């Protein structure tokens, strides 16, 4: 809704699952360029974001139906928040239009060319991974492969879920990763499906007091 779609536009749908919305707040804090400027530069056709879109109830559901049917192409699916499966695997603790949101997620994932888990909850399940809400990450449950989609999942692009952990995910990490994906740049992932460019060196490793920790 921020610019007219062109044949070169990349479509993006942002789904919020079980989380606090902190990753959205981080993304909205982008500067130089701002979030809207970034989308304009990259020619992103934002299909839906709960904090930015103004589609009516009916229009949103019509959009979802078009994506699920394949009529509306979906280049990038961004998922924020953990996938909630409770109680007892039903997913009814987190619903969309009266149905488990995990079912909607499964439908969207089947159509997406690239799937991005935004934040630690979407990547690894968050604090609810050991609780009664039965939350999990998209392709990891804590530090073990599997999660909601299973360890063998790959999107239409051939990539696994790209995890952008952080509580919240850093604004620059999200903006730069999306830019690379949209421009077709190759992204090297580590064993946790984290981009090496941003997660190859931990803050802990560069700490000037690290030697005391090692001692």
XYZ file of C-alpha atoms in Angstrom:
215
model
C 0.000 0.000 0.000
C 3.019 2.303 0.160
C 3.688 2.404 -3.560
C 2.055 1.150 -6.708
C 3.109 -2.398 -7.551
C 5.249 -2.856 -10.660
C 6.258 -6.023 -12.543
C 9.581 -5.889 -10.639
C 8.005 -5.481 -7.199
C 8.683 -8.113 -4.558
C 5.695 -8.979 -2.418
C 5.989 -9.291 1.351
C 3.484 -10.504 3.929
C 4.211 -10.090 7.655
C 2.461 -12.509 10.022
C 2.468 -11.872 13.764
C 2.163 -14.991 15.862
C 2.837 -15.458 19.584
C 4.991 -12.524 20.621
C 5.136 -9.008 22.023
C 5.530 -7.125 18.742
C 9.028 -6.000 19.675
C 10.504 -6.978 16.323
C 7.970 -4.769 14.565
C 8.868 -1.893 16.889
C 12.544 -2.449 16.070
C 11.858 -2.443 12.326
C 9.788 0.734 12.591
C 12.830 2.417 14.147
C 14.868 2.082 10.948
C 16.702 5.242 9.906
C 18.752 6.233 6.841
C 16.733 4.893 5.115
C 13.504 4.715 7.061
C 11.316 1.651 6.686
C 9.093 3.265 4.058
C 12.097 4.615 2.166
C 13.667 1.148 2.233
C 10.547 -0.429 0.768
C 10.457 2.236 -1.941
C 14.129 1.700 -2.842
C 13.720 -2.077 -2.985
C 10.342 -1.822 -4.753
C 8.640 -3.896 -2.085
C 4.907 -4.358 -2.459
C 3.847 -4.740 1.170
C 0.799 -6.969 1.031
C 0.148 -6.874 4.752
C 1.676 -5.751 8.015
C -0.567 -5.424 11.084
C 0.980 -2.075 12.076
C 1.255 -0.529 8.615
C -1.618 -1.836 6.516
C -5.122 -0.406 6.372
C -7.047 -3.132 4.599
C -10.529 -3.806 5.885
C -11.446 -7.102 7.515
C -12.972 -8.338 4.266
C -10.116 -7.111 2.060
C -7.531 -8.807 4.256
C -9.300 -12.137 4.066
C -9.698 -11.802 0.309
C -5.954 -11.156 0.082
C -5.193 -14.267 2.124
C -7.463 -16.339 -0.087
C -5.623 -15.118 -3.191
C -2.227 -15.950 -1.663
C -3.332 -19.410 -0.559
C -4.788 -20.169 -4.001
C -1.635 -18.977 -5.749
C -3.421 -16.132 -7.531
C -1.359 -13.586 -5.566
C 2.395 -14.402 -5.629
C 4.199 -14.237 -2.289
C 7.934 -13.588 -2.500
C 8.788 -13.148 1.184
C 6.888 -14.306 4.243
C 8.122 -12.717 7.484
C 6.954 -14.395 10.682
C 7.207 -12.602 14.020
C 6.576 -14.449 17.282
C 6.547 -18.122 18.173
C 4.154 -20.665 16.734
C 1.751 -21.575 19.515
C 0.446 -25.151 19.433
C -1.354 -25.342 22.773
C -3.499 -26.521 24.302
C -2.788 -30.126 23.443
C -1.552 -29.389 19.934
C -4.774 -27.650 18.872
C -3.243 -24.192 18.472
C -6.383 -22.588 19.880
C -4.394 -20.384 22.256
C -3.568 -18.208 19.231
C -6.303 -17.895 16.633
C -6.991 -15.980 13.447
C -10.587 -15.579 12.337
C -11.589 -18.238 14.861
C -9.093 -20.821 13.580
C -5.594 -21.748 14.808
C -3.092 -19.255 13.454
C -0.635 -22.105 12.917
C -2.965 -23.416 10.204
C -2.871 -20.073 8.386
C 0.918 -20.084 8.717
C 1.107 -23.536 7.141
C -0.936 -22.317 4.178
C 1.173 -19.211 3.643
C 4.449 -21.104 3.952
C 3.437 -23.398 1.098
C 3.155 -20.380 -1.220
C 6.174 -18.322 -0.101
C 9.352 -18.160 -2.122
C 11.386 -17.208 0.971
C 10.493 -17.600 4.662
C 12.127 -15.401 7.315
C 11.779 -15.926 11.072
C 12.058 -12.478 12.645
C 13.272 -12.539 16.247
C 14.205 -15.242 18.737
C 10.625 -16.398 19.317
C 9.970 -17.129 15.640
C 13.424 -18.654 15.254
C 13.633 -20.863 18.347
C 10.332 -20.776 20.215
C 11.027 -18.150 22.848
C 10.176 -18.355 26.536
C 7.030 -20.393 25.896
C 8.928 -23.331 24.423
C 8.881 -25.127 27.775
C 5.423 -24.035 28.879
C 1.811 -25.023 28.447
C 1.336 -22.808 25.382
C 3.577 -25.312 23.539
C 5.332 -22.695 21.462
C 8.056 -23.504 18.972
C 10.110 -21.865 16.272
C 9.524 -22.231 12.565
C 12.328 -24.731 11.951
C 13.959 -25.044 15.372
C 12.682 -25.925 18.811
C 15.157 -24.153 21.062
C 18.550 -25.353 19.780
C 17.257 -28.502 18.064
C 16.213 -28.682 14.414
C 12.597 -29.489 13.753
C 10.194 -26.897 15.050
C 6.852 -26.333 13.366
C 7.959 -27.011 9.780
C 10.426 -29.838 10.380
C 14.153 -30.015 9.741
C 13.757 -30.981 6.066
C 11.714 -27.935 5.092
C 12.850 -25.650 2.309
C 10.885 -22.903 0.594
C 10.349 -22.557 -3.164
C 13.709 -20.779 -3.350
C 15.430 -23.901 -2.013
C 16.389 -22.117 1.209
C 15.494 -23.244 4.723
C 13.852 -20.783 7.075
C 16.245 -17.863 7.542
C 16.484 -17.105 11.251
C 17.094 -13.545 12.408
C 17.292 -13.977 16.159
C 17.412 -11.226 18.757
C 14.945 -9.958 21.309
C 14.154 -7.976 19.306
C 15.970 -8.548 16.040
C 18.241 -5.579 15.374
C 16.826 -3.087 12.904
C 19.921 -3.100 10.688
C 20.146 -6.908 10.616
C 16.552 -7.172 9.404
C 16.840 -4.362 6.870
C 20.134 -5.584 5.408
C 19.035 -9.222 5.247
C 15.784 -8.363 3.482
C 17.731 -6.136 1.086
C 20.122 -8.983 0.257
C 17.277 -11.432 -0.289
C 15.341 -9.066 -2.529
C 18.431 -8.238 -4.607
C 19.250 -11.925 -4.989
C 22.542 -11.852 -3.084
C 23.818 -15.145 -1.701
C 23.468 -15.487 2.066
C 25.692 -17.894 3.968
C 23.909 -19.515 6.908
C 25.396 -21.250 9.945
C 24.095 -24.418 11.599
C 21.250 -22.464 13.191
C 20.219 -20.907 9.860
C 21.553 -17.517 11.000
C 23.295 -15.308 8.396
C 27.030 -15.525 9.008
C 27.503 -11.890 8.083
C 25.593 -10.803 11.170
C 25.869 -13.747 13.537
C 29.345 -15.074 12.759
C 30.871 -13.089 15.629
C 29.116 -12.813 18.970
C 29.287 -9.694 21.117
C 30.650 -11.924 23.873
C 33.612 -12.895 21.699
C 34.599 -9.278 21.155
C 34.218 -8.241 24.784
C 37.396 -6.770 26.302
C 36.625 -8.700 29.503
C 36.357 -12.050 27.731
C 39.726 -13.161 29.045
C 38.423 -12.959 32.604
C 35.458 -15.120 31.647
C 37.787 -17.694 30.108
C 39.952 -17.636 33.239
